[in-house]
Amino acid sequence: MDFREDDELELMTDEASMEMEEDGQLYEHFRMEVDKGQEPVRIDKYLAEHQPHSSRNRIQKAADAGFIHVNGSPVKSNYKVRAGDIVTLMLDRPHYDTTIEPEDIPLEVTYEDDDLMVINKPAGMVVHPGCGNFHGTLVNAIAWHLKDLATYDPNDPEVGLVHRIDKDTSGLLVVAKTPDAKTSLGKQFFNKTTHRSYNALVWGNFVEDEGRIEGNIGRDPKDRLRMEVFPPESEIGKPAVTHYKVMERYGYVTLVECILEKGRTHQIRAHMKHIGHPLFSDERYGGTEILRGERTASYKAYIQNCFKLCPRQVLHAKTLGFVHPTTGEQMDFTSEWPDDMAALIDKWRKYKCN
């Protein structure tokens, strides 16, 4: 196991840090012996150089949480390793076999050929196995769908999902069946030549018809399960830009289209909260509070009925476009709103007319 820069693993580490205090039992997940002849060097620097999928920041967080041990004792990130030291990663739960097994889970396949497939993911489905969600994920479903394809190994990082969306976000994702396809698609996402748009229902009305939100996305220091927006010049978090356009106004809420220059974890959710327009029904970002409108009993009941109709953030990956990795053809896909989102928007449209 390594210290990958992975959102699911970061959440697991944060949760483990809190739970570790309850029973104190730790389990070994990783072990290595420091090379002979190694000059004294900080352990975060040493591990970053010896773990190709790790970042120094990630390693420092693990050390601060008490998970990195040397010769049986926890150390901080400034500890200097020496030849012969035994370095271990200790967590509060036994090592879990993360091998992805095929599971017979229905998939809505929008398009498929020998190189790739486009999937319309339902809200509520976790994309990739992680802490607390080792089964029933989209990746398990894809493995089942492609189980008869001899060249597709769901545990090979050179194939599979090219990007992700949140568990409670619905919409389009592309899967690469071959290493060449994943390389090509990955470059397109990295170079921002893909075309993606999201539809979101947010609290409040906008003065303008369109706008641009710029702000780095990083972990909220007060809530590690949420992302926060930091000034671009702060060097905290990762740069992110969201462009939005008003689609329909309902008075107290607004339907908007969002286009990301480069997708970050919870980007639309964090950016919209940052400008005072949290996504409707988004509990983690304050969207389950009545943020606009009247204070009458009837209006409060109406909003509660809306929350019940769509009990998750109202966010849908509506369109996806890219160049086919083999044919060079431009491929563009559109997905309809899922039933819960469509019903909620219809309810707001009728409310607007009253």
Coordinates of C-alpha atoms in Angstrom, one line a residue:
M1 CA 0.0 0.0 0.0
D2 CA 1.2 3.5 -0.7
F3 CA 0.2 7.0 0.3
R4 CA -1.7 7.9 -2.9
E5 CA -3.1 11.4 -3.4
D6 CA -6.6 10.0 -3.5
D7 CA -9.8 11.7 -2.0
E8 CA -11.3 8.4 -0.8
L9 CA -8.1 7.4 1.0
E10 CA -7.8 10.9 2.5
L11 CA -11.3 10.7 3.9
M12 CA -10.4 7.2 5.2
T13 CA -7.4 8.6 7.0
D14 CA -9.3 11.5 8.5
E15 CA -12.0 9.1 9.8
A16 CA -9.4 6.7 11.1
S17 CA -7.7 9.5 13.0
M18 CA -10.9 10.1 15.0
E19 CA -11.7 6.5 15.5
M20 CA -8.2 5.5 16.6
E21 CA -8.7 7.3 19.9
E22 CA -11.6 5.0 20.8
D23 CA -9.9 1.6 20.9
G24 CA -6.2 2.2 20.1
Q25 CA -5.7 -1.0 18.1
L26 CA -3.6 -0.5 14.9
Y27 CA -2.9 -2.8 12.0
E28 CA 0.1 -2.8 9.6
H29 CA -0.7 -1.8 6.1
F30 CA 2.8 -1.1 4.7
R31 CA 6.4 -1.9 5.7
M32 CA 9.8 -1.0 4.3
E33 CA 13.4 -1.0 5.6
V34 CA 15.6 2.0 5.0
D35 CA 18.5 1.3 2.7
K36 CA 22.0 0.6 4.0
G37 CA 24.2 3.6 3.7
Q38 CA 21.2 6.0 3.8
E39 CA 22.2 9.4 5.1
P40 CA 19.9 10.9 7.7
V41 CA 16.9 12.6 5.9
R42 CA 13.4 13.7 6.9
I43 CA 11.0 10.8 6.7
D44 CA 8.4 12.7 4.6
K45 CA 11.1 13.5 2.0
Y46 CA 12.4 9.9 2.1
L47 CA 9.0 8.3 1.6
A48 CA 8.0 10.8 -1.1
E49 CA 11.1 9.7 -3.1
H50 CA 10.4 6.0 -2.5
Q51 CA 6.7 6.0 -3.1
P52 CA 6.0 7.0 -6.7
H53 CA 2.3 7.6 -6.2
S54 CA 2.6 9.6 -3.1
S55 CA 2.9 13.3 -2.4
R56 CA 5.0 14.8 0.5
N57 CA 1.9 16.7 1.7
R58 CA -0.1 13.4 1.9
I59 CA 2.7 11.7 3.8
Q60 CA 2.9 14.6 6.3
K61 CA -0.8 14.3 7.0
A62 CA -0.4 10.6 7.7
A63 CA 2.5 11.3 10.1
D64 CA 0.6 14.1 11.8
A65 CA -2.3 11.6 12.4
G66 CA 0.1 9.2 14.1
F67 CA 0.0 6.6 11.3
I68 CA 3.7 6.5 10.3
H69 CA 5.8 4.4 12.7
V70 CA 9.5 3.9 12.8
N71 CA 10.8 0.8 14.7
G72 CA 7.4 0.4 16.3
S73 CA 6.8 4.0 17.5
P74 CA 4.9 6.8 15.8
V75 CA 7.0 9.7 14.4
K76 CA 6.3 13.1 13.0
S77 CA 7.2 14.2 9.5
N78 CA 10.4 15.9 10.6
Y79 CA 11.9 12.6 12.0
K80 CA 15.1 11.8 10.2
V81 CA 15.4 8.2 9.0
R82 CA 18.6 6.2 9.2
A83 CA 20.0 3.1 7.7
G84 CA 18.1 0.0 9.0
D85 CA 15.1 1.8 10.3
I86 CA 11.8 -0.1 9.8
V87 CA 9.1 2.2 8.5
T88 CA 5.4 1.1 8.8
L89 CA 2.0 2.6 8.0
M90 CA -0.4 1.7 10.8
L91 CA -4.2 2.2 10.6
D92 CA -7.0 1.4 12.9
R93 CA -8.5 -1.4 10.7
P94 CA -7.2 -4.5 9.1
H95 CA -5.8 -4.3 5.6
Y96 CA -8.7 -4.6 3.2
D97 CA -8.3 -6.5 -0.1
T98 CA -9.1 -3.8 -2.6
T99 CA -9.2 -6.2 -5.6
I100 CA -12.1 -5.1 -7.7
E101 CA -14.5 -8.0 -8.3
P102 CA -17.3 -8.0 -10.9
E103 CA -20.8 -7.5 -9.5
D104 CA -24.0 -7.9 -11.4
I105 CA -25.3 -4.4 -11.0
P106 CA -27.4 -2.7 -13.8
L107 CA -25.7 -0.1 -15.9
E108 CA -27.2 2.5 -18.2
V109 CA -24.8 2.4 -21.1
T110 CA -25.3 5.4 -23.4
Y111 CA -22.7 4.4 -26.0
E112 CA -20.2 1.6 -26.4
D113 CA -17.6 0.4 -29.0
D114 CA -14.3 -1.5 -28.9
D115 CA -12.4 1.4 -27.3
L116 CA -14.7 2.9 -24.8
M117 CA -18.1 3.3 -23.3
V118 CA -20.1 6.2 -22.0
I119 CA -22.2 5.5 -18.9
N120 CA -25.1 7.5 -17.3
K121 CA -24.5 7.0 -13.6
P122 CA -27.5 7.2 -11.2
A123 CA -27.4 9.3 -8.1
G124 CA -26.5 7.3 -5.0
M125 CA -23.9 5.1 -6.6
V126 CA -20.3 5.3 -5.4
V127 CA -17.9 5.5 -8.4
H128 CA -14.9 3.7 -6.9
P129 CA -14.4 1.4 -3.9
G130 CA -13.2 3.3 -0.8
C131 CA -13.7 3.6 2.9
G132 CA -17.0 2.0 3.8
N133 CA -17.9 1.3 0.1
F134 CA -16.0 -1.7 -1.0
H135 CA -18.9 -3.3 -2.9
G136 CA -21.7 -2.1 -5.1
T137 CA -19.8 0.6 -6.9
L138 CA -19.8 1.7 -10.5
V139 CA -16.4 0.1 -11.0
N140 CA -17.7 -3.2 -9.8
A141 CA -20.6 -2.9 -12.2
I142 CA -18.3 -2.0 -15.1
A143 CA -16.1 -5.1 -14.3
W144 CA -19.2 -7.3 -14.6
H145 CA -20.3 -5.6 -17.8
L146 CA -16.9 -6.3 -19.4
K147 CA -16.2 -9.6 -17.7
D148 CA -16.1 -11.5 -21.0
L149 CA -13.6 -9.0 -22.6
A150 CA -10.3 -10.8 -22.1
T151 CA -8.2 -7.7 -22.6
Y152 CA -10.0 -5.7 -19.8
D153 CA -8.7 -6.1 -16.3
P154 CA -10.7 -4.0 -13.8
N155 CA -7.6 -3.9 -11.5
D156 CA -5.3 -2.4 -14.2
P157 CA -5.0 1.3 -13.8
E158 CA -4.2 1.7 -17.5
V159 CA -7.9 1.0 -18.3
G160 CA -11.2 2.0 -16.8
L161 CA -12.8 5.2 -15.6
V162 CA -11.1 8.3 -17.0
H163 CA -12.8 10.8 -14.5
R164 CA -15.2 10.7 -11.6
I165 CA -18.3 12.4 -10.2
D166 CA -19.6 12.4 -6.6
K167 CA -21.8 9.6 -5.2
D168 CA -25.0 11.7 -5.2
T169 CA -24.3 13.4 -8.5
S170 CA -25.9 11.8 -11.6
G171 CA -24.8 11.9 -15.2
L172 CA -22.2 11.0 -17.8
L173 CA -18.8 9.3 -17.4
V174 CA -16.5 7.7 -19.9
V175 CA -14.7 4.4 -19.5
A176 CA -11.6 3.4 -21.5
K177 CA -11.4 -0.2 -22.5
T178 CA -7.8 -0.1 -23.7
P179 CA -4.6 1.6 -22.5
D180 CA -4.3 3.6 -25.7
A181 CA -7.9 4.9 -25.2
K182 CA -7.2 5.9 -21.6
T183 CA -4.0 7.7 -22.5
S184 CA -5.8 9.6 -25.3
L185 CA -8.8 10.5 -23.2
G186 CA -6.7 11.3 -20.1
K187 CA -4.7 13.8 -22.2
Q188 CA -7.9 15.5 -23.4
F189 CA -9.1 16.0 -19.9
F190 CA -5.7 17.2 -18.8
N191 CA -5.5 19.7 -21.7
K192 CA -9.1 20.8 -21.1
T193 CA -10.2 20.0 -24.7
T194 CA -13.1 17.9 -23.5
H195 CA -16.6 19.5 -23.4
R196 CA -18.6 18.9 -20.2
S197 CA -21.5 20.7 -18.7
Y198 CA -23.5 20.2 -15.5
N199 CA -27.0 21.3 -14.5
A200 CA -27.5 22.4 -10.9
L201 CA -30.4 23.8 -8.9
V202 CA -29.0 26.4 -6.5
W203 CA -30.5 28.6 -3.8
G204 CA -31.2 32.3 -4.6
N205 CA -31.6 34.4 -7.7
F206 CA -28.7 35.9 -9.7
V207 CA -28.4 39.5 -10.7
E208 CA -26.4 38.6 -13.7
D209 CA -27.2 36.0 -16.4
E210 CA -23.8 34.4 -16.4
G211 CA -20.6 34.6 -14.4
R212 CA -17.2 33.1 -13.5
I213 CA -16.0 31.8 -10.2
E214 CA -12.3 31.5 -9.5
G215 CA -10.9 30.1 -6.3
N216 CA -8.6 27.3 -5.2
I217 CA -10.3 24.1 -3.9
G218 CA -8.8 22.5 -0.8
R219 CA -9.9 20.7 2.3
D220 CA -11.9 22.7 4.8
P221 CA -9.7 22.8 7.9
K222 CA -12.9 22.7 10.1
D223 CA -14.5 19.8 8.3
R224 CA -12.3 17.3 6.5
L225 CA -15.2 15.8 4.6
R226 CA -15.9 19.2 2.9
M227 CA -14.0 21.3 0.5
E228 CA -13.3 25.0 1.0
V229 CA -12.5 27.8 -1.5
F230 CA -9.2 29.8 -1.0
P231 CA -7.9 32.8 -2.8
P232 CA -6.0 31.9 -6.0
E233 CA -2.8 33.7 -4.7
S234 CA -2.9 31.8 -1.4
E235 CA -1.2 28.6 -2.8
I236 CA -3.7 26.6 -0.6
G237 CA -5.6 23.9 -2.5
K238 CA -5.7 23.5 -6.3
P239 CA -6.7 26.1 -8.9
A240 CA -10.2 25.9 -10.1
V241 CA -12.5 28.0 -12.3
T242 CA -16.3 27.4 -12.8
H243 CA -18.3 29.2 -15.5
Y244 CA -22.1 29.4 -14.9
K245 CA -25.1 30.5 -16.9
V246 CA -28.6 31.0 -15.8
M247 CA -31.1 28.6 -17.5
E248 CA -34.3 29.2 -15.6
R249 CA -35.2 31.5 -12.6
Y250 CA -37.8 30.4 -10.1
G251 CA -37.5 33.3 -7.7
Y252 CA -36.0 31.6 -4.6
V253 CA -33.9 29.1 -6.5
T254 CA -32.2 29.1 -9.9
L255 CA -31.4 26.4 -12.5
V256 CA -27.9 27.0 -13.8
E257 CA -25.5 25.4 -16.3
C258 CA -21.9 25.0 -15.1
I259 CA -18.8 24.4 -17.1
L260 CA -15.5 23.6 -15.4
E261 CA -12.1 24.5 -16.7
K262 CA -10.6 21.7 -14.7
G263 CA -12.7 19.5 -12.4
R264 CA -11.8 19.4 -8.7
T265 CA -13.4 17.4 -5.8
H266 CA -16.8 19.0 -5.0
Q267 CA -15.9 22.0 -7.2
I268 CA -19.3 23.2 -8.2
R269 CA -20.7 22.5 -4.7
A270 CA -17.9 24.5 -3.0
H271 CA -17.8 27.3 -5.6
M272 CA -21.6 27.9 -5.4
K273 CA -21.6 28.0 -1.6
H274 CA -18.6 30.4 -1.8
I275 CA -20.7 32.9 -3.8
G276 CA -23.8 32.5 -1.6
H277 CA -25.7 30.0 -3.8
P278 CA -25.4 26.5 -2.2
L279 CA -26.8 23.7 -4.3
F280 CA -30.4 22.9 -3.3
S281 CA -30.7 19.9 -1.0
D282 CA -26.9 19.7 -0.5
E283 CA -26.6 18.8 3.1
R284 CA -22.9 19.0 3.4
Y285 CA -22.7 22.5 2.0
G286 CA -25.7 24.0 3.8
G287 CA -28.3 23.4 1.0
T288 CA -30.8 21.7 3.3
E289 CA -31.5 24.9 5.2
I290 CA -34.2 27.3 4.0
L291 CA -31.9 30.0 2.6
R292 CA -34.4 32.1 0.6
G293 CA -38.1 32.8 0.6
E294 CA -40.9 33.3 3.0
R295 CA -41.1 32.2 6.6
T296 CA -44.7 31.0 6.5
A297 CA -45.7 27.5 7.6
S298 CA -47.0 26.7 4.1
Y299 CA -43.7 27.7 2.4
K300 CA -41.6 25.7 5.0
A301 CA -43.8 22.6 4.3
Y302 CA -43.4 23.2 0.5
I303 CA -39.6 23.2 0.9
Q304 CA -39.6 20.1 3.0
N305 CA -41.6 18.3 0.4
C306 CA -39.0 19.5 -2.2
F307 CA -36.2 18.0 -0.1
K308 CA -38.1 14.7 0.1
L309 CA -38.6 14.7 -3.6
C310 CA -34.9 15.0 -4.3
P311 CA -33.0 14.2 -1.1
R312 CA -29.5 14.8 -2.5
Q313 CA -27.6 17.7 -4.1
V314 CA -29.4 18.7 -7.3
L315 CA -26.4 18.2 -9.7
H316 CA -26.3 16.3 -13.0
A317 CA -23.5 15.8 -15.4
K318 CA -25.6 16.7 -18.4
T319 CA -23.2 16.7 -21.4
L320 CA -19.9 15.1 -22.3
G321 CA -17.8 15.6 -25.5
F322 CA -14.4 14.4 -26.6
V323 CA -12.5 13.2 -29.6
H324 CA -12.6 9.5 -30.2
P325 CA -9.2 8.1 -29.4
T326 CA -9.1 5.9 -32.5
T327 CA -11.3 7.5 -35.2
G328 CA -10.5 11.1 -34.4
E329 CA -14.3 11.8 -34.6
Q330 CA -15.9 14.3 -32.3
M331 CA -18.2 12.5 -29.9
D332 CA -20.9 14.4 -28.0
F333 CA -23.4 13.0 -25.6
T334 CA -26.4 14.4 -23.6
S335 CA -28.3 12.7 -20.8
E336 CA -31.7 13.5 -19.5
W337 CA -32.3 14.6 -15.9
P338 CA -33.0 11.7 -13.6
D339 CA -36.6 11.3 -12.3
D340 CA -36.0 13.0 -8.9
M341 CA -34.4 16.0 -10.4
A342 CA -37.0 16.3 -13.2
A343 CA -39.8 16.1 -10.7
L344 CA -38.3 18.7 -8.4
I345 CA -37.7 21.2 -11.3
D346 CA -41.3 20.7 -12.5
K347 CA -42.5 21.4 -9.0
W348 CA -40.5 24.7 -8.9
R349 CA -41.8 25.7 -12.3
K350 CA -45.3 25.4 -11.1
Y351 CA -44.5 27.3 -7.9
K352 CA -43.1 30.1 -10.0
C353 CA -46.4 30.4 -11.9
N354 CA -48.5 30.8 -8.8

